[in-house]
mmCIF file of C-alpha atoms in Angstrom:
data_model
loop_
_atom_site.group_PDB
_atom_site.id
_atom_site.type_symbol
_atom_site.label_atom_id
_atom_site.label_comp_id
_atom_site.label_asym_id
_atom_site.label_seq_id
_atom_site.Cartn_x
_atom_site.Cartn_y
_atom_site.Cartn_z
ATOM 1 C CA MET A 1 31.390 19.363 -7.936
ATOM 2 C CA PRO A 2 33.801 18.238 -5.230
ATOM 3 C CA PHE A 3 34.202 14.577 -5.966
ATOM 4 C CA ASP A 4 37.794 14.576 -4.869
ATOM 5 C CA LEU A 5 38.773 11.379 -3.216
ATOM 6 C CA PRO A 6 40.883 10.745 -0.173
ATOM 7 C CA ALA A 7 44.276 9.315 -0.969
ATOM 8 C CA ASN A 8 43.618 5.976 0.682
ATOM 9 C CA ARG A 9 40.757 5.055 -1.614
ATOM 10 C CA GLU A 10 41.097 1.875 -3.572
ATOM 11 C CA PRO A 11 41.181 2.416 -7.337
ATOM 12 C CA LEU A 12 38.141 0.222 -7.923
ATOM 13 C CA ASP A 13 36.246 2.035 -5.221
ATOM 14 C CA GLU A 14 37.158 5.312 -6.825
ATOM 15 C CA LEU A 15 36.056 4.087 -10.219
ATOM 16 C CA ALA A 16 32.779 2.778 -8.837
ATOM 17 C CA TRP A 17 32.127 6.104 -7.174
ATOM 18 C CA LEU A 18 32.960 7.978 -10.337
ATOM 19 C CA ALA A 19 30.598 5.784 -12.337
ATOM 20 C CA THR A 20 27.870 6.293 -9.755
ATOM 21 C CA ALA A 21 28.339 10.044 -9.860
ATOM 22 C CA TYR A 22 28.131 9.870 -13.638
ATOM 23 C CA VAL A 23 24.849 7.972 -13.523
ATOM 24 C CA LEU A 24 23.452 10.356 -10.943
ATOM 25 C CA ASP A 25 24.460 13.375 -13.033
ATOM 26 C CA GLU A 26 26.603 14.678 -10.246
ATOM 27 C CA LEU A 27 29.705 15.262 -12.380
ATOM 28 C CA ASP A 28 30.433 18.674 -13.760
ATOM 29 C CA ALA A 29 30.744 19.081 -17.516
ATOM 30 C CA GLU A 30 34.459 18.522 -17.625
ATOM 31 C CA ALA A 31 34.404 15.451 -15.423
ATOM 32 C CA HIS A 32 31.446 14.159 -17.390
ATOM 33 C CA ARG A 33 33.314 14.456 -20.685
ATOM 34 C CA ALA A 34 36.420 12.939 -19.193
ATOM 35 C CA PHE A 35 34.544 9.948 -17.923
ATOM 36 C CA GLU A 36 32.816 9.391 -21.241
ATOM 37 C CA PHE A 37 36.139 9.604 -22.990
ATOM 38 C CA ARG A 38 37.440 7.014 -20.591
ATOM 39 C CA LEU A 39 34.488 4.785 -21.426
ATOM 40 C CA ALA A 40 35.644 4.735 -25.038
ATOM 41 C CA HIS A 41 38.699 2.641 -24.231
ATOM 42 C CA ASP A 42 38.644 1.564 -20.594
ATOM 43 C CA GLN A 43 36.840 -1.712 -20.104
ATOM 44 C CA GLU A 44 36.997 -1.390 -16.323
ATOM 45 C CA ALA A 45 35.221 1.943 -16.506
ATOM 46 C CA ARG A 46 32.519 0.431 -18.725
ATOM 47 C CA GLU A 47 31.972 -2.408 -16.316
ATOM 48 C CA ALA A 48 31.951 0.028 -13.425
ATOM 49 C CA LEU A 49 29.212 1.985 -15.190
ATOM 50 C CA ALA A 50 27.173 -1.170 -15.721
ATOM 51 C CA ALA A 51 27.647 -2.089 -12.066
ATOM 52 C CA ALA A 52 26.589 1.384 -10.924
ATOM 53 C CA VAL A 53 23.406 1.201 -12.982
ATOM 54 C CA ASP A 54 22.710 -2.230 -11.561
ATOM 55 C CA LEU A 55 23.223 -1.156 -7.975
ATOM 56 C CA LEU A 56 21.200 2.033 -8.252
ATOM 57 C CA SER A 57 18.385 0.182 -9.984
ATOM 58 C CA VAL A 58 18.187 -2.386 -7.223
ATOM 59 C CA ILE A 59 18.297 0.274 -4.518
ATOM 60 C CA HIS A 60 15.560 2.220 -6.235
ATOM 61 C CA ALA A 61 13.450 -0.876 -6.737
ATOM 62 C CA SER A 62 13.824 -1.860 -3.110
ATOM 63 C CA GLU A 63 12.569 1.521 -1.990
ATOM 64 C CA ILE A 64 9.677 1.406 -4.439
ATOM 65 C CA ASP A 65 8.680 -2.017 -3.158
ATOM 66 C CA ARG A 66 8.901 -0.766 0.392
ATOM 67 C CA ASP A 67 6.623 2.154 -0.411
ATOM 68 C CA SER A 68 4.146 0.032 -2.286
ATOM 69 C CA THR A 69 3.987 -2.459 0.534
ATOM 70 C CA PRO A 70 1.088 -1.458 2.745
ATOM 71 C CA THR A 71 1.825 -0.573 6.316
ATOM 72 C CA PRO A 72 1.575 -3.713 8.391
ATOM 73 C CA VAL A 73 -1.761 -3.828 10.085
ATOM 74 C CA ARG A 74 -3.248 -6.433 12.313
ATOM 75 C CA VAL A 75 -5.257 -8.611 10.039
ATOM 76 C CA VAL A 76 -8.293 -10.188 11.586
ATOM 77 C CA PRO A 77 -9.107 -13.331 9.684
ATOM 78 C CA ALA A 78 -12.554 -13.500 8.242
ATOM 79 C CA PRO A 79 -14.707 -15.742 10.412
ATOM 80 C CA SER A 80 -15.596 -19.063 8.965
ATOM 81 C CA GLY A 81 -19.212 -20.075 8.551
ATOM 82 C CA ARG A 82 -19.174 -22.134 11.712
ATOM 83 C CA ARG A 83 -17.524 -19.389 13.738
ATOM 84 C CA LEU A 84 -19.918 -16.868 12.302
ATOM 85 C CA MET A 85 -22.881 -18.991 13.281
ATOM 86 C CA VAL A 86 -21.556 -19.534 16.816
ATOM 87 C CA SER A 87 -20.859 -15.829 17.166
ATOM 88 C CA GLY A 88 -24.324 -14.981 15.953
ATOM 89 C CA LEU A 89 -25.959 -17.396 18.330
ATOM 90 C CA ALA A 90 -23.898 -16.103 21.219
ATOM 91 C CA SER A 91 -24.870 -12.540 20.375
ATOM 92 C CA LEU A 92 -28.507 -13.513 20.101
ATOM 93 C CA ALA A 93 -28.385 -15.299 23.415
ATOM 94 C CA ALA A 94 -26.767 -12.316 25.064
ATOM 95 C CA ALA A 95 -29.402 -10.017 23.584
ATOM 96 C CA VAL A 96 -32.200 -12.283 24.794
ATOM 97 C CA LEU A 97 -30.750 -12.477 28.292
ATOM 98 C CA LEU A 98 -30.333 -8.754 28.410
ATOM 99 C CA GLY A 99 -33.827 -8.213 27.168
ATOM 100 C CA LEU A 100 -35.235 -10.616 29.722
ATOM 101 C CA ALA A 101 -33.280 -8.921 32.453
ATOM 102 C CA TRP A 102 -34.931 -5.638 31.542
ATOM 103 C CA PHE A 103 -38.328 -7.080 30.741
ATOM 104 C CA PRO A 104 -38.822 -10.126 32.919
ATOM 105 C CA GLU A 105 -42.505 -10.245 32.083
ATOM 106 C CA LEU A 106 -41.511 -11.599 28.699
ATOM 107 C CA LEU A 107 -40.374 -14.780 30.317
ATOM 108 C CA PRO A 108 -42.789 -17.668 30.709
ATOM 109 C CA ARG A 109 -44.088 -17.644 34.189
ATOM 110 C CA SER A 110 -42.732 -21.047 34.907
ATOM 111 C CA MET A 111 -39.268 -19.569 34.449
ATOM 112 C CA ILE A 112 -39.913 -16.513 36.583
ATOM 113 C CA GLN A 113 -41.104 -18.378 39.625
ATOM 114 C CA PRO A 114 -38.633 -19.619 42.145
ATOM 115 C CA ALA A 115 -38.129 -23.347 41.987
ATOM 116 C CA ALA A 116 -39.554 -23.886 45.431
ATOM 117 C CA SER A 117 -42.737 -21.914 44.806
ATOM 118 C CA ASP A 118 -45.791 -22.833 42.825
ATOM 119 C CA SER A 119 -46.206 -22.230 39.142
ATOM 120 C CA ILE A 120 -48.536 -19.314 39.624
ATOM 121 C CA SER A 121 -47.347 -16.073 41.106
ATOM 122 C CA GLY A 122 -48.419 -14.820 44.441
ATOM 123 C CA ARG A 123 -49.755 -11.699 42.818
ATOM 124 C CA ASP A 124 -52.034 -13.749 40.626
ATOM 125 C CA ILE A 125 -53.199 -15.654 43.566
ATOM 126 C CA ALA A 126 -53.760 -12.468 45.497
ATOM 127 C CA LEU A 127 -55.682 -10.980 42.595
ATOM 128 C CA ALA A 128 -57.735 -14.096 42.293
ATOM 129 C CA TRP A 129 -58.269 -14.035 45.973
ATOM 130 C CA THR A 130 -59.346 -10.430 45.953
ATOM 131 C CA GLU A 131 -61.625 -10.960 43.038
ATOM 132 C CA LEU A 132 -63.048 -13.937 44.698
ATOM 133 C CA ARG A 133 -63.611 -12.011 47.845
ATOM 134 C CA ALA A 134 -65.078 -9.058 45.917
ATOM 135 C CA THR A 135 -67.588 -11.128 44.060
ATOM 136 C CA PRO A 136 -69.600 -12.827 46.729
ATOM 137 C CA LEU A 137 -72.406 -13.350 44.256
ATOM 138 C CA ALA A 138 -70.444 -15.840 42.362
ATOM 139 C CA SER A 139 -72.278 -18.970 41.812
ATOM 140 C CA PRO A 140 -71.208 -22.098 43.617
ATOM 141 C CA SER A 141 -70.303 -23.666 40.317
ATOM 142 C CA GLU A 142 -67.877 -20.851 39.574
ATOM 143 C CA ILE A 143 -66.376 -21.259 42.985
ATOM 144 C CA CYS A 144 -65.989 -24.930 42.409
ATOM 145 C CA LEU A 145 -64.438 -24.268 39.030
ATOM 146 C CA LEU A 146 -61.895 -21.919 40.562
ATOM 147 C CA GLU A 147 -61.309 -24.340 43.325
ATOM 148 C CA GLY A 148 -60.828 -27.168 40.859
ATOM 149 C CA ASP A 149 -58.377 -25.136 38.833
ATOM 150 C CA LEU A 150 -56.343 -24.334 41.870
ATOM 151 C CA GLU A 151 -56.366 -27.891 42.932
ATOM 152 C CA SER A 152 -55.279 -29.141 39.561
ATOM 153 C CA ILE A 153 -52.456 -26.638 39.483
ATOM 154 C CA GLY A 154 -51.421 -27.498 42.944
ATOM 155 C CA ASN A 155 -51.497 -31.220 42.234
ATOM 156 C CA SER A 156 -49.576 -30.967 39.042
ATOM 157 C CA GLU A 157 -46.820 -29.005 40.700
ATOM 158 C CA GLN A 158 -46.763 -31.133 43.801
ATOM 159 C CA ALA A 159 -47.667 -28.176 45.865
ATOM 160 C CA ASP A 160 -47.203 -28.358 49.534
ATOM 161 C CA SER A 161 -50.193 -29.200 51.674
ATOM 162 C CA SER A 162 -50.154 -26.020 53.648
ATOM 163 C CA GLY A 163 -53.866 -25.695 53.272
ATOM 164 C CA PHE A 164 -54.043 -24.469 49.691
ATOM 165 C CA GLY A 165 -57.185 -25.785 48.023
ATOM 166 C CA GLU A 166 -58.859 -26.762 51.175
ATOM 167 C CA GLU A 167 -62.458 -25.823 51.102
ATOM 168 C CA GLY A 168 -62.480 -24.043 54.446
ATOM 169 C CA ASP A 169 -59.756 -21.596 53.458
ATOM 170 C CA LEU A 170 -61.976 -19.902 50.958
ATOM 171 C CA ASP A 171 -64.286 -18.957 53.664
ATOM 172 C CA GLU A 172 -61.756 -17.190 55.748
ATOM 173 C CA ALA A 173 -61.885 -13.389 55.706
ATOM 174 C CA MET A 174 -58.108 -12.886 55.620
ATOM 175 C CA PRO A 175 -55.771 -14.433 53.092
ATOM 176 C CA PRO A 176 -53.471 -17.094 54.437
ATOM 177 C CA SER A 177 -50.007 -16.241 55.559
ATOM 178 C CA TRP A 178 -48.342 -18.043 52.652
ATOM 179 C CA LEU A 179 -50.296 -15.805 50.299
ATOM 180 C CA ILE A 180 -49.091 -12.683 52.009
ATOM 181 C CA LEU A 181 -45.530 -13.963 51.973
ATOM 182 C CA ALA A 182 -45.747 -14.906 48.326
ATOM 183 C CA THR A 183 -47.186 -11.542 47.439
ATOM 184 C CA SER A 184 -44.530 -9.688 49.386
ATOM 185 C CA LEU A 185 -41.787 -11.724 47.738
ATOM 186 C CA ASP A 186 -43.276 -11.086 44.353
ATOM 187 C CA CYS A 187 -43.483 -7.367 45.001
ATOM 188 C CA SER A 188 -39.944 -7.272 46.290
ATOM 189 C CA LYS A 189 -38.740 -8.976 43.100
ATOM 190 C CA GLU A 190 -40.592 -6.543 40.965
ATOM 191 C CA GLY A 191 -38.990 -3.751 42.898
ATOM 192 C CA ILE A 192 -35.599 -4.865 41.796
ATOM 193 C CA HIS A 193 -36.396 -4.425 38.188
ATOM 194 C CA PRO A 194 -37.091 -1.050 36.754
ATOM 195 C CA MET B 1 42.171 -9.634 -20.250
ATOM 196 C CA TYR B 2 39.113 -11.765 -20.319
ATOM 197 C CA SER B 3 37.915 -14.334 -17.889
ATOM 198 C CA GLY B 4 37.665 -18.066 -18.332
ATOM 199 C CA LEU B 5 34.073 -17.746 -19.406
ATOM 200 C CA ASP B 6 35.086 -15.213 -21.952
ATOM 201 C CA GLU B 7 37.848 -17.488 -23.171
ATOM 202 C CA ALA B 8 35.380 -20.299 -23.694
ATOM 203 C CA ALA B 9 33.041 -18.035 -25.576
ATOM 204 C CA HIS B 10 35.917 -16.662 -27.573
ATOM 205 C CA GLY B 11 37.035 -20.172 -28.436
ATOM 206 C CA ALA B 12 33.570 -21.152 -29.533
ATOM 207 C CA PHE B 13 33.400 -17.977 -31.559
ATOM 208 C CA MET B 14 36.727 -18.449 -33.324
ATOM 209 C CA GLU B 15 36.473 -22.186 -33.852
ATOM 210 C CA SER B 16 33.033 -22.020 -35.352
ATOM 211 C CA ASP B 17 32.481 -23.227 -38.891
ATOM 212 C CA HIS B 18 35.942 -24.730 -39.113
ATOM 213 C CA GLY B 19 35.698 -27.804 -41.298
ATOM 214 C CA ALA B 20 38.301 -29.463 -43.459
ATOM 215 C CA GLU B 21 37.442 -27.258 -46.398
ATOM 216 C CA ALA B 22 37.652 -24.204 -44.295
ATOM 217 C CA ASN B 23 41.100 -25.204 -43.095
ATOM 218 C CA HIS B 24 42.177 -25.724 -46.682
ATOM 219 C CA GLU B 25 40.887 -22.317 -47.702
ATOM 220 C CA ARG B 26 42.527 -20.731 -44.709
ATOM 221 C CA GLN B 27 45.878 -22.228 -45.670
ATOM 222 C CA SER B 28 45.547 -20.981 -49.218
ATOM 223 C CA GLU B 29 44.285 -17.546 -48.119
ATOM 224 C CA PRO B 30 45.779 -16.844 -44.736
ATOM 225 C CA VAL B 31 44.989 -13.153 -44.656
ATOM 226 C CA CYS B 32 41.654 -12.194 -43.085
ATOM 227 C CA ARG B 33 40.256 -15.702 -43.393
ATOM 228 C CA GLU B 34 40.587 -16.257 -39.634
ATOM 229 C CA ILE B 35 37.586 -14.003 -39.162
ATOM 230 C CA ARG B 36 34.396 -15.866 -39.801
ATOM 231 C CA PRO B 37 30.882 -15.092 -38.846
ATOM 232 C CA PRO B 38 30.101 -16.895 -35.610
ATOM 233 C CA ASP B 39 27.531 -19.607 -35.652
ATOM 234 C CA PRO B 40 24.215 -18.940 -33.957
ATOM 235 C CA LEU B 41 25.172 -21.032 -30.952
ATOM 236 C CA SER B 42 28.247 -18.912 -30.288
ATOM 237 C CA VAL B 43 26.225 -15.735 -30.555
ATOM 238 C CA THR B 44 23.689 -17.157 -28.149
ATOM 239 C CA VAL B 45 26.411 -18.036 -25.674
ATOM 240 C CA LEU B 46 27.956 -14.606 -25.955
ATOM 241 C CA HIS B 47 24.575 -12.986 -25.561
ATOM 242 C CA ASP B 48 23.843 -14.995 -22.439
ATOM 243 C CA LEU B 49 27.226 -14.088 -21.034
ATOM 244 C CA HIS B 50 27.333 -10.383 -21.703
ATOM 245 C CA ALA B 51 23.940 -8.982 -22.637
ATOM 246 C CA ARG B 52 22.894 -8.254 -19.075
ATOM 247 C CA GLU B 53 25.968 -6.199 -18.270
ATOM 248 C CA LEU B 54 25.966 -4.577 -21.684
ATOM 249 C CA ARG B 55 22.357 -3.514 -21.233
ATOM 250 C CA ARG B 56 23.167 -1.789 -17.962
ATOM 251 C CA PHE B 57 26.158 -0.101 -19.494
ATOM 252 C CA LEU B 58 23.990 1.199 -22.304
ATOM 253 C CA ILE B 59 21.276 2.365 -19.941
ATOM 254 C CA GLY B 60 23.916 4.341 -18.072
ATOM 255 C CA LEU B 61 25.019 5.941 -21.314
ATOM 256 C CA LEU B 62 21.663 6.505 -22.953
ATOM 257 C CA ARG B 63 19.251 6.821 -19.991
ATOM 258 C CA ASP B 64 16.661 5.084 -22.088
ATOM 259 C CA PRO B 65 15.973 1.366 -21.632
ATOM 260 C CA ASN B 66 14.295 1.006 -25.001
ATOM 261 C CA LEU B 67 17.098 2.743 -26.818
ATOM 262 C CA ALA B 68 19.593 0.671 -24.875
ATOM 263 C CA GLU B 69 17.828 -2.475 -26.039
ATOM 264 C CA ASP B 70 18.011 -1.309 -29.638
ATOM 265 C CA VAL B 71 21.708 -0.599 -29.389
ATOM 266 C CA LEU B 72 22.247 -3.953 -27.725
ATOM 267 C CA GLN B 73 20.628 -5.711 -30.662
ATOM 268 C CA THR B 74 22.694 -3.636 -33.072
ATOM 269 C CA THR B 75 25.825 -4.624 -31.233
ATOM 270 C CA PHE B 76 25.137 -8.335 -31.573
ATOM 271 C CA ALA B 77 24.094 -7.854 -35.168
ATOM 272 C CA LYS B 78 27.490 -6.329 -35.803
ATOM 273 C CA LEU B 79 29.073 -9.312 -34.134
ATOM 274 C CA ILE B 80 27.487 -11.477 -36.815
ATOM 275 C CA GLN B 81 27.958 -9.138 -39.751
ATOM 276 C CA SER B 82 31.461 -7.877 -39.037
ATOM 277 C CA PRO B 83 33.159 -9.833 -36.293
ATOM 278 C CA PRO B 84 36.201 -8.438 -34.524
ATOM 279 C CA PRO B 85 39.187 -8.237 -36.821
ATOM 280 C CA ASP B 86 41.654 -8.952 -34.059
ATOM 281 C CA PRO B 87 41.261 -12.586 -33.022
ATOM 282 C CA HIS B 88 43.113 -11.882 -29.828
ATOM 283 C CA LEU B 89 40.784 -9.127 -28.782
ATOM 284 C CA ALA B 90 38.587 -10.084 -25.882
ATOM 285 C CA ILE B 91 35.084 -10.543 -27.149
ATOM 286 C CA LYS B 92 33.619 -8.855 -24.123
ATOM 287 C CA ALA B 93 35.735 -5.767 -24.543
ATOM 288 C CA TRP B 94 34.934 -5.736 -28.256
ATOM 289 C CA LEU B 95 31.211 -5.916 -27.543
ATOM 290 C CA PHE B 96 31.440 -3.045 -25.057
ATOM 291 C CA GLN B 97 33.482 -0.991 -27.466
ATOM 292 C CA VAL B 98 31.005 -1.490 -30.290
ATOM 293 C CA ALA B 99 28.117 -0.789 -27.943
ATOM 294 C CA TYR B 100 29.754 2.389 -26.737
ATOM 295 C CA HIS B 101 30.292 3.760 -30.219
ATOM 296 C CA GLU B 102 26.804 2.803 -31.277
ATOM 297 C CA ALA B 103 25.374 4.505 -28.217
ATOM 298 C CA ILE B 104 27.358 7.681 -28.808
ATOM 299 C CA THR B 105 26.210 7.709 -32.422
ATOM 300 C CA VAL B 106 22.598 7.255 -31.415
ATOM 301 C CA ARG B 107 22.896 9.972 -28.820
ATOM 302 C CA ARG B 108 24.274 12.431 -31.323
ATOM 303 C CA ARG B 109 21.393 11.696 -33.634
ATOM 304 C CA ARG B 110 18.905 12.577 -30.989
ATOM 305 C CA ALA B 111 18.325 16.256 -31.431
ATOM 306 C CA SER B 112 16.516 16.653 -28.160
ATOM 307 C CA HIS B 113 19.192 14.945 -26.156
ATOM 308 C CA ASP B 114 20.736 17.109 -23.488
ATOM 309 C CA ARG B 115 24.017 16.568 -21.743
ATOM 310 C CA ALA B 116 22.844 14.006 -19.282
ATOM 311 C CA GLY B 117 19.809 12.760 -21.098
ATOM 312 C CA LYS B 118 16.941 11.836 -18.921
ATOM 313 C CA ARG B 119 17.354 12.192 -15.242
ATOM 314 C CA TRP B 120 18.149 9.113 -13.284
ATOM 315 C CA LEU B 121 14.750 8.887 -11.697
ATOM 316 C CA GLU B 122 13.009 9.033 -15.048
ATOM 317 C CA ILE B 123 14.632 5.871 -16.333
ATOM 318 C CA GLN B 124 13.868 3.908 -13.240
ATOM 319 C CA ASN B 125 11.640 1.134 -14.253
ATOM 320 C CA PRO B 126 13.532 -1.815 -12.897
ATOM 321 C CA VAL B 127 11.253 -4.458 -14.268
ATOM 322 C CA SER B 128 11.298 -3.293 -17.839
ATOM 323 C CA SER B 129 14.742 -1.771 -17.982
ATOM 324 C CA THR B 130 16.793 -4.669 -16.715
ATOM 325 C CA GLN B 131 14.899 -7.607 -18.172
ATOM 326 C CA ASP B 132 16.286 -9.887 -15.513
ATOM 327 C CA ASP B 133 14.848 -13.088 -14.271
ATOM 328 C CA PRO B 134 12.112 -11.821 -11.947
ATOM 329 C CA LEU B 135 12.986 -14.304 -9.234
ATOM 330 C CA VAL B 136 16.647 -13.401 -9.265
ATOM 331 C CA ARG B 137 15.745 -9.753 -9.320
ATOM 332 C CA ALA B 138 13.337 -10.114 -6.440
ATOM 333 C CA GLU B 139 15.975 -11.901 -4.409
ATOM 334 C CA GLN B 140 18.492 -9.158 -5.105
ATOM 335 C CA ILE B 141 16.010 -6.476 -4.181
ATOM 336 C CA GLU B 142 15.151 -8.193 -0.948
ATOM 337 C CA ARG B 143 18.777 -8.594 0.064
ATOM 338 C CA VAL B 144 19.572 -4.990 -0.757
ATOM 339 C CA ARG B 145 16.515 -3.827 1.141
ATOM 340 C CA GLU B 146 17.667 -5.703 4.188
ATOM 341 C CA ALA B 147 21.124 -4.228 3.766
ATOM 342 C CA ILE B 148 19.612 -0.749 3.552
ATOM 343 C CA ASP B 149 17.773 -1.389 6.801
ATOM 344 C CA ARG B 150 21.067 -2.313 8.425
ATOM 345 C CA LEU B 151 22.747 0.897 7.323
ATOM 346 C CA PRO B 152 23.353 3.573 9.930
ATOM 347 C CA PRO B 153 20.419 5.991 9.870
ATOM 348 C CA GLU B 154 22.486 8.919 8.663
ATOM 349 C CA GLN B 155 23.734 6.937 5.678
ATOM 350 C CA ARG B 156 20.275 5.607 4.937
ATOM 351 C CA ARG B 157 18.846 9.105 4.976
ATOM 352 C CA VAL B 158 21.340 10.358 2.414
ATOM 353 C CA LEU B 159 20.940 7.282 0.244
ATOM 354 C CA ARG B 160 17.171 7.573 0.096
ATOM 355 C CA ALA B 161 17.229 11.276 -0.526
ATOM 356 C CA ARG B 162 19.623 10.861 -3.434
ATOM 357 C CA VAL B 163 18.473 7.669 -5.111
ATOM 358 C CA TYR B 164 14.790 7.633 -4.342
ATOM 359 C CA HIS B 165 13.894 11.286 -4.065
ATOM 360 C CA ASP B 166 16.479 12.279 -6.682
ATOM 361 C CA LYS B 167 17.776 15.189 -4.672
ATOM 362 C CA PRO B 168 21.210 16.444 -5.682
ATOM 363 C CA PHE B 169 23.880 16.082 -3.051
ATOM 364 C CA ALA B 170 24.091 19.849 -2.644
ATOM 365 C CA GLU B 171 20.391 20.025 -1.813
ATOM 366 C CA ILE B 172 20.686 17.145 0.627
ATOM 367 C CA ALA B 173 23.530 18.914 2.330
ATOM 368 C CA ARG B 174 21.423 22.046 2.640
ATOM 369 C CA ASP B 175 18.437 20.142 3.954
ATOM 370 C CA LEU B 176 20.461 18.256 6.521
ATOM 371 C CA LYS B 177 22.609 21.283 7.314
ATOM 372 C CA LEU B 178 25.723 19.252 6.730
ATOM 373 C CA PRO B 179 28.914 19.915 4.798
ATOM 374 C CA LEU B 180 28.761 18.501 1.284
ATOM 375 C CA GLY B 181 31.780 16.331 1.994
ATOM 376 C CA THR B 182 29.955 14.660 4.856
ATOM 377 C CA VAL B 183 26.991 13.884 2.652
ATOM 378 C CA LEU B 184 29.229 12.450 -0.050
ATOM 379 C CA SER B 185 31.119 10.328 2.452
ATOM 380 C CA ARG B 186 27.890 8.884 3.814
ATOM 381 C CA MET B 187 26.671 8.107 0.345
ATOM 382 C CA ARG B 188 29.906 6.410 -0.589
ATOM 383 C CA LEU B 189 29.957 4.305 2.525
ATOM 384 C CA ALA B 190 26.371 3.267 1.994
ATOM 385 C CA LEU B 191 26.961 2.367 -1.641
ATOM 386 C CA LYS B 192 30.048 0.397 -0.783
ATOM 387 C CA ARG B 193 28.134 -1.708 1.707
ATOM 388 C CA LEU B 194 25.259 -2.259 -0.668
ATOM 389 C CA ARG B 195 27.580 -3.132 -3.526
ATOM 390 C CA THR B 196 29.208 -5.746 -1.338
ATOM 391 C CA THR B 197 25.792 -7.141 -0.535
ATOM 392 C CA LEU B 198 24.742 -7.211 -4.158
ATOM 393 C CA ASN B 199 27.956 -8.931 -5.254
ATOM 394 C CA SER B 200 28.044 -11.386 -2.393
ATOM 395 C CA PRO B 201 28.231 -15.089 -3.295
ATOM 396 C CA ALA B 202 24.547 -15.530 -2.537
ATOM 397 C CA VAL B 203 23.883 -14.548 -6.143
ATOM 398 C CA ALA B 204 25.281 -17.829 -7.343
ATOM 399 C CA ASP B 205 22.439 -18.245 -9.791
ATOM 400 C CA ASP B 206 23.575 -15.298 -11.799
ATOM 401 C CA PRO B 207 26.163 -16.457 -14.333
ATOM 402 C CA ASN B 208 27.452 -12.945 -14.786
ATOM 403 C CA ALA B 209 27.874 -12.217 -11.128
ATOM 404 C CA GLY B 210 31.495 -13.212 -10.953
ATOM 405 C CA SER B 211 32.643 -12.068 -14.343
ATOM 406 C CA PHE B 212 33.216 -8.497 -13.323
#
């Protein structure tokens, strides 16, 4: 094994290298025997052997530790209870909003209607109107009941006084213009949603 | 021959059990009465001073941490039973000499022992084999690891292949397609740097660090 040393090596460096080669079993038989013979009487060689074992042990241990250390990964801290609750609520709210966007009929009607309009939709009014017009045999009491309902709704919502609830309107053959507008707006809104 | 620490230990060893009666006996029987069994305190001091380095020396010889521990205990037992006849002999050198002969004797007794004993990688169990203070050891390991990271890549590659993967230098040279001399030079340079790191003054906690 070519463990020849350059001439400018320091003696201690040479001895340390020789001891390291001995520990690593890199010496041939003759060099191995010679070094062991030297160990019998040379205290420096003994200490060099101890130092070589020490150094190689530490190097080996450092590499073992490096291998056993898991590869650094981005650790996401576990959410605390409060953060978990906030996250859950936010997710729920998002899901509800999304669901309402897709299925607006799930919303209470008071939330669907525009703020400026009445609490009942134009379509409902149109249906009621149509039904009313289609059932001329309705008794006067029923007509009064419907009229009273509409009036109560209109009063509670501070409806405008564009003629809604006036007795004479019910007798007209054509629905009022506000009803047509409300119905068209309602239909246009429905057209937006799938 | 021996350091100041060794001198102190040697003094404690030689001056132990020296009372007035002992001085009288020594005057009447001057031959061989200088050698007295050391008191337990002296043995403890000597053990603290030299056991760590002795253990490593024995591991290098025997390639067996358990066997090395046994021989270490035998060595200190001999210190008590038959102390060094030469009062001027450095205790440290005497301990190493006794340990060496004990180790060679043990090795010869082992029928299954081959030339090199176990391979280097097989005896690597740093925690159990060195019996160092874990904190000191961890600090050493960390500093050496950082030093390894600072090595040039070509030196680091050779070092890891040899020490960690236990590849012979010839095989490393073949794998890297390099002349063997180049591989050896890289290994030597790497070891020199790491040895400097390991022996740097930062290991002030280790009482044996400066005794070598």
